[in-house]
Coordinates of C-alpha atoms in Angstrom, one line a residue:
M11 CA 34.4 22.0 27.9
T12 CA 32.2 20.9 24.7
I13 CA 29.8 18.1 24.8
A14 CA 32.2 16.1 22.4
F15 CA 35.3 16.6 24.8
V16 CA 33.3 15.4 27.6
M17 CA 32.2 12.2 26.0
L18 CA 35.9 11.7 24.7
L19 CA 37.0 11.6 28.3
C20 CA 34.4 9.5 29.6
T21 CA 35.0 6.9 26.5
A22 CA 38.7 6.1 27.7
C23 CA 37.8 6.0 31.6
S24 CA 34.7 3.8 31.2
Q25 CA 36.1 1.9 27.9
D26 CA 39.5 1.0 29.2
K27 CA 38.5 -2.9 29.6
R28 CA 38.4 -2.9 25.8
V29 CA 42.0 -2.3 24.9
G30 CA 43.5 -4.7 27.5
S31 CA 44.0 -4.6 31.2
S32 CA 46.9 -4.2 33.1
A33 CA 48.2 -6.1 36.2
G34 CA 48.1 -3.8 39.5
S35 CA 44.9 -1.5 38.7
S36 CA 43.8 -1.6 41.9
A37 CA 46.8 -0.6 43.5
A38 CA 47.1 2.3 41.5
A39 CA 44.4 4.0 43.6
S40 CA 46.2 3.8 46.7
A41 CA 48.3 7.0 48.1
N42 CA 51.8 5.4 47.3
P43 CA 51.2 3.1 44.3
P44 CA 53.8 0.4 43.5
S45 CA 55.9 1.1 40.2
D46 CA 54.2 -1.3 38.5
S47 CA 50.9 0.0 38.9
L48 CA 51.7 3.4 37.6
Y49 CA 51.4 1.9 34.2
T50 CA 47.9 1.2 34.2
A51 CA 45.2 3.1 32.3
E52 CA 43.4 3.3 35.6
Y53 CA 46.1 5.4 37.2
I54 CA 47.1 7.5 34.1
N55 CA 43.3 8.5 33.8
K56 CA 43.4 9.5 37.2
I57 CA 46.4 12.3 37.0
C58 CA 46.0 13.0 33.0
R59 CA 44.5 16.6 33.9
T60 CA 46.2 17.4 37.1
K61 CA 49.6 16.1 35.9
P62 CA 49.7 15.6 32.1
Q63 CA 53.3 15.7 31.6
E64 CA 53.8 12.9 34.1
A65 CA 51.2 11.1 32.3
L66 CA 53.0 11.3 29.0
T67 CA 56.1 10.5 30.5
L68 CA 54.5 7.1 32.1
L69 CA 53.4 6.6 28.6
D70 CA 56.6 6.8 27.1
E71 CA 58.1 4.7 29.5
A72 CA 55.4 1.9 29.1
E73 CA 55.9 2.2 25.2
K74 CA 59.6 1.6 25.9
T75 CA 59.3 -1.5 28.3
H76 CA 56.1 -3.1 26.6
K77 CA 54.1 -2.6 30.0
M78 CA 50.9 -1.6 28.0
R79 CA 49.5 -2.4 24.6
T80 CA 50.7 0.3 21.9
V81 CA 47.0 1.1 21.0
K82 CA 46.1 1.7 24.4
I83 CA 49.1 4.1 24.7
N84 CA 48.1 6.1 21.8
V85 CA 44.3 6.2 23.0
L86 CA 45.5 7.4 26.4
R87 CA 47.6 10.1 24.7
T88 CA 45.0 11.5 22.8
M89 CA 43.0 11.8 25.9
I90 CA 45.6 13.8 27.6
Y91 CA 46.3 16.2 24.4
V92 CA 42.8 16.8 23.8
N93 CA 41.8 17.2 27.5
A94 CA 44.5 18.5 29.2
Y95 CA 46.5 20.6 26.8
Y96 CA 43.1 21.5 24.2
D97 CA 45.6 20.3 21.6
T98 CA 43.4 18.6 18.8
K99 CA 45.8 18.2 16.1
K100 CA 48.1 16.1 18.4
G101 CA 45.2 14.2 19.6
M102 CA 44.5 13.3 16.1
E103 CA 47.6 12.2 15.3
Y104 CA 47.7 9.5 18.2
A105 CA 44.0 8.5 17.7
M106 CA 45.0 8.1 14.1
K107 CA 48.1 5.6 15.3
A108 CA 45.8 3.8 17.4
Y109 CA 43.4 3.5 14.5
N110 CA 45.8 2.2 12.1
D111 CA 47.6 -0.3 14.7
P112 CA 47.6 -3.5 12.9
S113 CA 47.1 -5.6 16.4
I114 CA 43.2 -4.3 16.2
K115 CA 42.6 -5.2 12.8
N116 CA 40.8 -8.5 13.8
D117 CA 40.1 -7.5 17.3
T118 CA 36.6 -5.7 17.5
L119 CA 36.5 -4.4 21.1
P120 CA 39.7 -2.4 20.8
R121 CA 38.7 -1.3 17.4
I122 CA 35.3 -0.1 19.1
T123 CA 37.1 2.0 21.6
V124 CA 39.8 3.8 19.1
T125 CA 36.7 4.3 16.7
R126 CA 34.4 6.1 19.6
V127 CA 37.5 8.4 20.4
L128 CA 37.9 9.3 16.5
T129 CA 34.0 10.0 16.3
A130 CA 34.2 12.4 19.0
L131 CA 37.5 14.2 18.2
N132 CA 36.1 14.2 14.5
Y133 CA 32.8 15.9 15.9
A134 CA 34.6 18.5 18.5
I135 CA 36.4 19.8 15.3
S136 CA 33.6 20.1 13.1
R137 CA 34.7 17.5 10.5
F138 CA 31.1 16.2 10.5
A139 CA 31.0 14.0 7.4
Q140 CA 34.2 12.3 9.1
A141 CA 32.5 11.8 12.3
C142 CA 29.4 10.2 10.5
T143 CA 31.3 7.9 8.8
M144 CA 33.5 6.8 11.9
A145 CA 30.4 6.6 13.9
T146 CA 28.5 4.4 11.3
E147 CA 31.7 2.1 11.1
G148 CA 31.8 1.8 14.9
S149 CA 27.8 1.2 15.1
E150 CA 28.4 -1.6 12.5
L151 CA 31.0 -3.1 14.9
A152 CA 29.1 -2.5 18.0
H153 CA 25.9 -4.4 16.6
A154 CA 28.0 -7.5 15.3
V155 CA 29.1 -8.4 19.0
G156 CA 25.8 -7.0 20.7
D157 CA 27.2 -4.3 22.4
D158 CA 24.2 -1.9 23.1
E159 CA 26.2 0.7 25.0
A160 CA 28.6 1.3 22.4
L161 CA 25.6 1.1 19.6
A162 CA 23.8 3.9 21.7
Y163 CA 27.0 6.2 21.7
F164 CA 27.5 5.8 18.0
Y165 CA 23.9 6.0 17.2
Q166 CA 23.9 9.4 19.1
F167 CA 26.9 10.7 17.2
I168 CA 25.1 9.8 14.1
A169 CA 22.4 11.9 15.1
F170 CA 24.5 14.8 15.8
T171 CA 26.3 14.7 12.4
K172 CA 23.0 13.9 10.5
Y173 CA 21.9 17.2 11.9
E174 CA 25.0 19.2 11.2
L175 CA 24.9 18.0 7.8
G176 CA 21.3 18.9 6.9
D177 CA 19.5 15.4 7.2
H178 CA 17.2 16.5 10.2
E179 CA 14.7 14.2 10.0
E180 CA 16.9 11.2 9.7
S181 CA 19.0 12.8 12.6
Y182 CA 15.6 12.8 15.1
R183 CA 15.4 9.3 14.2
Y184 CA 18.8 8.4 15.4
F185 CA 18.1 10.4 18.7
D186 CA 14.9 8.2 19.2
R187 CA 16.9 5.1 18.6
S188 CA 19.9 6.1 21.0
I189 CA 17.8 7.3 23.8
T190 CA 15.6 4.1 23.7
L191 CA 18.9 1.8 23.7
Y192 CA 20.1 4.0 26.7
R193 CA 16.8 3.5 28.6
D194 CA 17.1 -0.2 27.8
I195 CA 20.8 -0.3 29.3
I196 CA 19.9 1.6 32.5
D197 CA 16.9 -0.3 33.7
K198 CA 19.4 -3.6 33.0
T199 CA 22.8 -2.1 34.6
P200 CA 21.9 1.3 36.3
H201 CA 25.1 3.3 36.2
W202 CA 25.4 7.2 36.5
V203 CA 27.8 7.1 33.2
Y204 CA 25.1 5.9 31.2
V205 CA 22.6 8.2 32.7
S206 CA 24.7 11.1 32.1
D207 CA 24.9 10.1 28.3
M208 CA 21.7 10.1 27.9
L209 CA 21.0 13.4 29.2
F210 CA 23.6 14.8 27.0
L211 CA 21.7 13.2 24.2
M212 CA 18.3 14.6 25.2
L213 CA 19.7 18.4 25.7
Q214 CA 21.1 18.1 22.5
E215 CA 17.9 17.2 20.7
M216 CA 16.2 19.9 23.0
K217 CA 18.5 22.4 21.3
Y218 CA 18.0 21.4 18.0
L219 CA 14.2 21.3 18.2
N220 CA 14.4 24.9 20.0
G221 CA 16.7 26.1 17.0
E222 CA 14.3 25.0 14.3
G223 CA 11.6 27.2 16.2
R224 CA 9.8 23.8 17.4
Y225 CA 9.5 25.3 20.4
R226 CA 6.4 23.0 22.0
E227 CA 8.3 20.0 20.9
A228 CA 11.2 21.3 22.8
L229 CA 9.1 22.3 25.8
A230 CA 7.7 18.4 26.0
K231 CA 11.3 17.3 26.5
T232 CA 11.9 19.4 29.5
A233 CA 10.1 17.0 31.7
A234 CA 11.9 13.8 30.5
C235 CA 15.2 16.0 31.2
E236 CA 14.4 16.6 34.5
E237 CA 13.0 13.3 35.6
T238 CA 16.7 12.0 34.3
I239 CA 18.5 14.6 36.1
S240 CA 16.8 13.5 39.4
R241 CA 17.6 9.9 38.5
L242 CA 21.2 11.0 37.9
A243 CA 21.2 12.6 41.4
S244 CA 20.4 9.3 43.0
F245 CA 23.6 7.7 42.3
P246 CA 26.1 8.4 45.3
D247 CA 29.1 7.7 43.3
I248 CA 28.8 9.9 40.9
A249 CA 31.9 11.9 39.8
E250 CA 32.4 15.2 41.6
G251 CA 30.4 18.2 40.1
L252 CA 28.9 16.4 37.2
L253 CA 25.3 16.9 38.8
D254 CA 25.9 20.3 39.3
K255 CA 27.3 20.7 35.8
T256 CA 24.7 19.0 34.1
T257 CA 21.9 21.0 35.9
A258 CA 23.2 24.2 35.1
Q259 CA 23.5 22.9 31.3
Y260 CA 19.9 21.8 31.3
L261 CA 18.6 25.3 32.9
S262 CA 20.6 27.1 30.4
M263 CA 18.5 25.3 27.6
A264 CA 15.4 25.4 29.5
C265 CA 15.4 29.2 29.9
C266 CA 15.4 29.5 26.2
V267 CA 12.8 26.9 25.6
F268 CA 10.3 28.7 28.3
Y269 CA 11.4 32.0 27.0
N270 CA 10.4 31.0 23.1
A271 CA 7.5 29.2 24.5
G272 CA 5.9 32.3 25.9
S273 CA 6.6 31.2 29.7
K274 CA 8.9 34.1 30.4
A275 CA 8.0 33.5 34.4
R276 CA 9.2 30.0 33.9
A277 CA 12.5 31.1 32.4
E278 CA 13.2 33.9 34.8
A279 CA 12.8 31.1 37.6
A280 CA 15.2 28.7 35.7
Y281 CA 17.6 31.6 34.9
R282 CA 17.9 32.4 38.7
K283 CA 18.7 28.7 39.4
M284 CA 21.0 28.4 36.9
L285 CA 23.1 31.5 38.0
A286 CA 23.0 30.0 41.8
T287 CA 25.1 26.8 40.5
D288 CA 28.2 26.2 41.4
Y289 CA 29.5 25.4 37.7
V290 CA 28.0 28.9 36.5
K291 CA 30.0 30.4 39.2
S292 CA 33.3 29.0 37.8
D293 CA 35.6 29.9 35.1
M294 CA 34.4 26.9 33.0
G295 CA 30.7 27.8 33.6
Q296 CA 30.7 31.5 32.9
N297 CA 29.4 31.2 29.3
V298 CA 26.5 28.9 30.0
P299 CA 23.9 31.8 30.8
A300 CA 24.9 34.0 27.8
L301 CA 22.6 32.2 25.3
Y302 CA 19.4 33.2 27.3
E303 CA 20.8 36.6 28.1
V304 CA 21.1 37.5 24.5
L305 CA 17.8 36.3 23.9
C306 CA 15.9 38.0 26.8
G307 CA 17.9 41.4 26.2
R308 CA 20.5 41.3 28.7
Y309 CA 23.3 42.1 26.4
K310 CA 25.7 43.6 28.8
E311 CA 25.9 40.7 30.9
A312 CA 26.1 38.3 27.8
L313 CA 29.0 40.1 26.4
E314 CA 30.9 40.2 29.5
R315 CA 30.5 36.5 29.7
T316 CA 31.7 35.9 26.0
V317 CA 34.9 38.0 26.6
K318 CA 35.7 35.7 29.6
E319 CA 34.9 32.8 27.6
E320 CA 37.1 34.1 24.5
E321 CA 40.1 34.2 27.2
L322 CA 39.6 30.8 28.3
Y323 CA 39.8 29.5 24.4
R324 CA 43.1 31.7 24.1
N325 CA 45.1 28.6 24.2
R326 CA 42.5 25.8 22.6
D327 CA 41.8 25.0 19.0
T328 CA 39.1 27.4 17.9
L329 CA 38.9 26.1 14.2
N330 CA 35.2 24.5 15.2
T331 CA 31.5 25.6 14.7
V332 CA 31.2 25.1 18.6
Y333 CA 33.5 28.1 19.2
I334 CA 31.5 30.2 16.6
D335 CA 27.8 29.0 18.0
E336 CA 28.7 29.1 21.8
V337 CA 31.0 32.2 21.6
L338 CA 31.1 34.4 18.8
C339 CA 27.4 34.6 17.8
N340 CA 26.7 35.4 21.2
G341 CA 29.2 38.1 21.3
L342 CA 27.9 39.2 17.6
E343 CA 24.1 39.4 18.8
A344 CA 24.9 41.1 22.2
C345 CA 26.9 43.8 20.4
Q346 CA 24.1 44.3 18.0
G347 CA 21.7 44.7 21.0
L348 CA 24.2 47.4 22.7
G349 CA 24.1 49.1 19.5
D350 CA 28.2 48.4 19.1
Y351 CA 28.0 47.7 15.4
K352 CA 31.8 48.5 15.1
R353 CA 32.4 45.3 17.5
A354 CA 29.8 43.5 15.8
N355 CA 31.7 43.7 12.7
S356 CA 34.5 42.5 14.1
Y357 CA 33.0 39.3 15.3
F358 CA 31.1 38.5 12.2
R359 CA 34.5 38.7 10.4
R360 CA 35.9 36.5 12.8
I361 CA 33.1 34.2 12.2
L362 CA 33.6 34.3 8.5
S363 CA 37.2 33.9 8.9
I364 CA 36.9 30.5 10.9
K365 CA 34.2 29.1 8.5
D366 CA 36.8 29.8 5.9
S367 CA 39.4 28.0 7.5
I368 CA 36.9 25.0 8.3
N369 CA 36.5 25.0 4.7
L370 CA 40.0 25.0 3.7
R371 CA 40.8 22.4 6.2
N372 CA 38.1 20.0 4.6
Q373 CA 39.2 20.6 1.4
K374 CA 42.7 19.8 2.4
Q375 CA 41.6 16.6 4.0
A376 CA 39.5 15.7 0.9
A377 CA 42.8 16.3 -1.1
M378 CA 44.9 13.9 1.1
E379 CA 42.2 10.9 1.2
L380 CA 42.4 11.3 -3.0
S381 CA 45.8 11.0 -2.6
E382 CA 45.9 8.1 -0.6
I383 CA 43.3 6.4 -2.6
Y384 CA 46.1 6.9 -5.4
E385 CA 48.8 5.4 -3.3
S386 CA 46.7 2.5 -2.2
R387 CA 45.8 1.7 -5.9
D388 CA 49.4 2.1 -7.1
K389 CA 50.4 -0.5 -4.6
D390 CA 47.8 -2.9 -5.8
I391 CA 48.7 -2.8 -9.3
Q392 CA 52.4 -3.4 -8.5
L393 CA 51.2 -6.7 -6.4
I394 CA 48.9 -7.4 -9.5
E395 CA 52.1 -7.1 -12.0
K396 CA 54.3 -9.2 -9.6
D397 CA 52.3 -12.1 -9.5
A398 CA 51.6 -11.8 -13.1
L399 CA 55.3 -12.2 -13.9
L400 CA 55.3 -15.4 -11.5
L401 CA 52.5 -17.0 -13.3
H402 CA 53.7 -17.2 -17.0
N403 CA 50.7 -19.5 -17.6
R404 CA 48.4 -17.0 -16.7
I405 CA 49.9 -14.1 -18.4
F406 CA 46.8 -13.1 -20.5
L407 CA 44.4 -13.4 -17.6
G408 CA 46.7 -11.2 -15.2
V409 CA 47.0 -8.6 -17.8
S410 CA 43.4 -8.6 -18.3
F411 CA 42.7 -8.2 -14.7
V412 CA 45.0 -5.5 -14.5
I413 CA 43.2 -3.2 -17.1
I414 CA 39.8 -4.0 -15.5
A415 CA 41.2 -2.9 -12.4
I416 CA 43.0 0.1 -13.6
A417 CA 39.6 1.1 -15.4
I418 CA 37.5 0.4 -12.2
G419 CA 39.9 2.4 -10.2
V420 CA 40.0 5.6 -12.6
I421 CA 36.1 5.7 -12.5
V422 CA 36.0 5.4 -8.7
V423 CA 38.6 7.9 -8.2
G424 CA 36.9 10.0 -10.7
I425 CA 33.6 9.8 -9.3
R426 CA 34.9 10.3 -5.6
Y427 CA 36.8 13.3 -7.1
N428 CA 33.8 14.7 -8.5
R429 CA 31.7 14.5 -5.5
I430 CA 34.6 16.1 -3.4
I431 CA 34.6 19.3 -5.8
Q432 CA 30.7 19.4 -5.5
R433 CA 30.7 19.1 -2.0
K434 CA 33.5 22.1 -2.0
N435 CA 31.7 24.1 -4.1
K436 CA 28.2 23.6 -2.4
A437 CA 29.8 24.7 0.9
V438 CA 31.5 27.9 -1.3
V439 CA 28.3 28.8 -2.4
L440 CA 26.6 28.8 1.0
N441 CA 29.3 30.9 2.4
I442 CA 28.8 33.1 -0.1
E443 CA 25.1 33.6 0.9
E444 CA 25.9 33.9 4.3
K445 CA 28.8 36.8 3.3
L446 CA 26.0 38.4 1.5
Q447 CA 23.7 38.3 4.5
L448 CA 26.6 39.6 6.8
M449 CA 27.5 42.5 4.6
Q450 CA 23.8 43.6 4.5
L451 CA 24.0 43.5 8.4
A452 CA 27.0 45.6 8.2
E453 CA 25.5 48.2 6.2
K454 CA 22.3 48.1 8.3
G455 CA 24.6 48.9 11.4
R456 CA 26.4 51.5 9.5
A457 CA 22.9 53.1 8.8
D458 CA 21.5 52.9 12.2
N459 CA 24.7 54.3 14.0
P460 CA 25.9 57.2 12.2
Q461 CA 28.7 59.2 13.7
D462 CA 28.1 62.3 11.5
Q463 CA 24.9 63.3 10.2
A464 CA 25.7 65.6 7.6
E465 CA 28.7 63.1 6.5
H466 CA 26.1 60.3 6.8
E467 CA 23.1 61.7 4.9
L468 CA 25.6 62.6 1.9
F469 CA 26.9 59.1 1.6
E470 CA 23.6 57.8 2.0
Y471 CA 22.2 59.8 -0.8
I472 CA 25.6 58.8 -3.0
D473 CA 25.0 55.1 -2.2
K474 CA 21.1 55.3 -2.7
T475 CA 22.0 56.9 -6.2
I476 CA 24.5 54.3 -7.3
R477 CA 22.4 51.5 -6.3
E478 CA 18.9 52.8 -7.6
Q479 CA 20.3 54.0 -11.0
Q480 CA 22.7 51.0 -11.1
L481 CA 25.6 53.3 -11.9
Y482 CA 27.9 50.5 -10.8
L483 CA 26.8 48.6 -14.1
Q484 CA 28.5 51.2 -16.2
S485 CA 32.0 50.1 -17.4
D486 CA 33.2 53.7 -17.4
F487 CA 31.8 54.9 -14.4
S488 CA 34.5 56.3 -12.0
R489 CA 35.2 58.4 -8.9
D490 CA 35.9 61.5 -11.2
A491 CA 32.4 60.8 -12.7
L492 CA 30.8 60.5 -9.2
C493 CA 32.8 63.8 -8.0
Q494 CA 31.3 65.6 -10.9
M495 CA 27.8 64.4 -10.6
M496 CA 27.9 65.0 -6.8
N497 CA 30.0 68.3 -6.9
I498 CA 32.3 66.9 -4.5
N499 CA 36.3 66.5 -4.4
K500 CA 38.1 63.5 -4.6
T501 CA 39.5 63.8 -1.3
Q502 CA 36.0 63.9 0.3
C503 CA 34.9 61.2 -1.9
S504 CA 37.6 58.7 -0.7
T505 CA 37.0 59.6 3.1
L506 CA 33.1 59.1 2.5
F507 CA 33.8 55.4 1.2
K508 CA 36.6 54.4 3.7
K509 CA 34.4 55.8 6.7
Y510 CA 31.2 54.4 5.9
A511 CA 31.6 51.4 3.2
Q512 CA 34.7 50.6 5.0
C513 CA 36.5 50.1 1.9
T514 CA 37.6 52.3 -1.2
F515 CA 35.4 53.5 -4.0
P516 CA 36.7 50.8 -6.5
S517 CA 36.4 48.1 -4.3
Y518 CA 32.9 49.4 -3.2
L519 CA 31.9 49.5 -7.3
N520 CA 33.2 45.9 -7.5
R521 CA 31.2 44.7 -4.5
L522 CA 28.1 46.0 -6.2
R523 CA 29.1 44.1 -9.5
L524 CA 30.0 40.9 -8.1
N525 CA 26.7 40.9 -6.0
H526 CA 24.7 41.9 -9.1
A527 CA 26.4 38.7 -10.7
V528 CA 25.5 36.3 -8.1
V529 CA 21.6 37.6 -8.6
M530 CA 21.8 37.5 -12.2
M531 CA 23.3 33.8 -12.1
K532 CA 20.5 32.7 -9.8
E533 CA 17.5 34.7 -11.6
H534 CA 18.9 34.1 -15.7
P535 CA 20.7 31.0 -15.6
D536 CA 20.5 30.6 -19.6
Y537 CA 22.5 33.9 -19.6
S538 CA 26.4 33.3 -20.8
M539 CA 29.2 34.5 -18.5
E540 CA 30.5 37.0 -21.2
A541 CA 26.7 38.3 -21.0
I542 CA 26.8 38.3 -17.3
A543 CA 30.0 40.3 -17.4
N544 CA 29.1 42.6 -19.9
E545 CA 26.0 43.3 -17.7
C546 CA 28.0 44.1 -14.5
G547 CA 30.5 46.6 -16.4
L548 CA 33.2 44.2 -16.5
E549 CA 35.5 42.6 -19.0
R550 CA 35.2 38.7 -18.7
V551 CA 38.9 38.3 -17.7
T552 CA 38.4 40.9 -15.2
F553 CA 35.1 39.6 -14.0
H554 CA 36.3 36.1 -13.5
R555 CA 39.5 37.1 -11.6
R556 CA 37.8 39.4 -9.4
F557 CA 34.8 37.0 -8.4
V558 CA 37.6 34.3 -7.6
E559 CA 39.2 36.8 -5.3
Q560 CA 36.1 37.6 -3.5
F561 CA 34.2 34.2 -3.2
G562 CA 36.8 32.0 -3.7
I563 CA 35.1 29.9 -6.4
T564 CA 34.7 30.7 -10.4
P565 CA 31.6 31.9 -11.8
A566 CA 30.9 28.9 -13.8
E567 CA 31.6 26.6 -10.6
F568 CA 29.0 28.8 -8.8
K569 CA 26.4 28.7 -11.5
K570 CA 26.6 25.2 -11.8
T571 CA 26.3 24.3 -8.2
K572 CA 23.4 26.8 -7.9
L573 CA 21.5 24.9 -10.5

């Protein structure tokens, strides 16, 4: 389970008081609870993982009989679908129902709870901009009522999302603010939930520092993490298995930090301790050691863990960067280390596919938000027109107001639409860069692992000749011309390209031409599209169509975004 899902579960359990309480909660803990106590958040939280269908049935009955607030019911449904069924789509549906519930419009405490859930859920499915927006809104609500615990929670998600969105320094500032708040809270009200939340935050910060190559700073965090784990162990009522799981997660990150900082002996010692934990021995913790195993060259072990983890994800939502970073990337690097480049290619194609799907989903979400803006604006206009008809003595003023409102609305919508398009284009440009890098990786794998030396050398000679002489820039360069130049037949030519380039000869030429076009647009931003197309050996219309087919963006949009 990801860190976001863990926090999402804790939110409903620890913050149930925010959305109202139900009578009989103490009785729910008994072996045979009275019927009324079945309809409490406490009891439903207790069975939501082991008996999710029973929990959903109880919530349906509670909704019909009005034994629980609707907003609380929808929050609990979100918890069940996300944490028991791994159905984030259904979870998001009920979370949004809770968020839009009229009863909490002016009720700050339940709004904070719902906002917490939506923040964690958006983060878990890699909708980082939306998660940051929700976290910012929640922090304002929490600050208004002086809820330091909720404020610390929202600050940590602002830190996570700021980092994912590229604002690293701002992210670290929010890490510090959240950790400072958690320390004050723990000093005033010691509880294992707060200590656990703070530790997750510290581990994530250490992970980011290690990922940026700031190994000494990451190493300096290990002592504070170990001290926090010791403090967590001091609580007698801590949730079963949490300490073991938390220890395993810390040791997983510590291994990598020690190794990168040059202390390989400490890394190995931490690795052995990690393997001895019950969590790593369980199905849920199988993939925890994989990151370090890839780092230190234990590729076979890492790949075995990745395969098991993929099986666990079979019935979950994999449309998020967590699945990419914690599973697929480990598999890719392990296959590269083992020299299995065919399987490595499969992994990076899946990575690209998921990233494309995430971008497409975010584009659709942006379009939906834009549609909602227009719908909301239309409703406002209708109300204004109705008021204007009723107030005959203010017709001129009413009409003027409508015109001004429409003008402002058009400007606001236009600005927002342009920003959405710019964000989409930037994401696609970054995706193009990643595709080019991964294509280079695939070509390296092909060169490092030839299956037939003679055929491979012939293909490499052909490939080198075409690239060095830039034959692909000639509009009349064809397979027949290549066969005549290299004294090979058409069948042999087709076989070579399908085997070593994984595509047909025309597709190979188009790839080189379009890659050359990308380089030209970077190096010669003053060139026209027609000049670039001609330079690449393509007609302008053909160049435009094929560029969109390969990269999902027009040449003009790419050029504008890159500038």
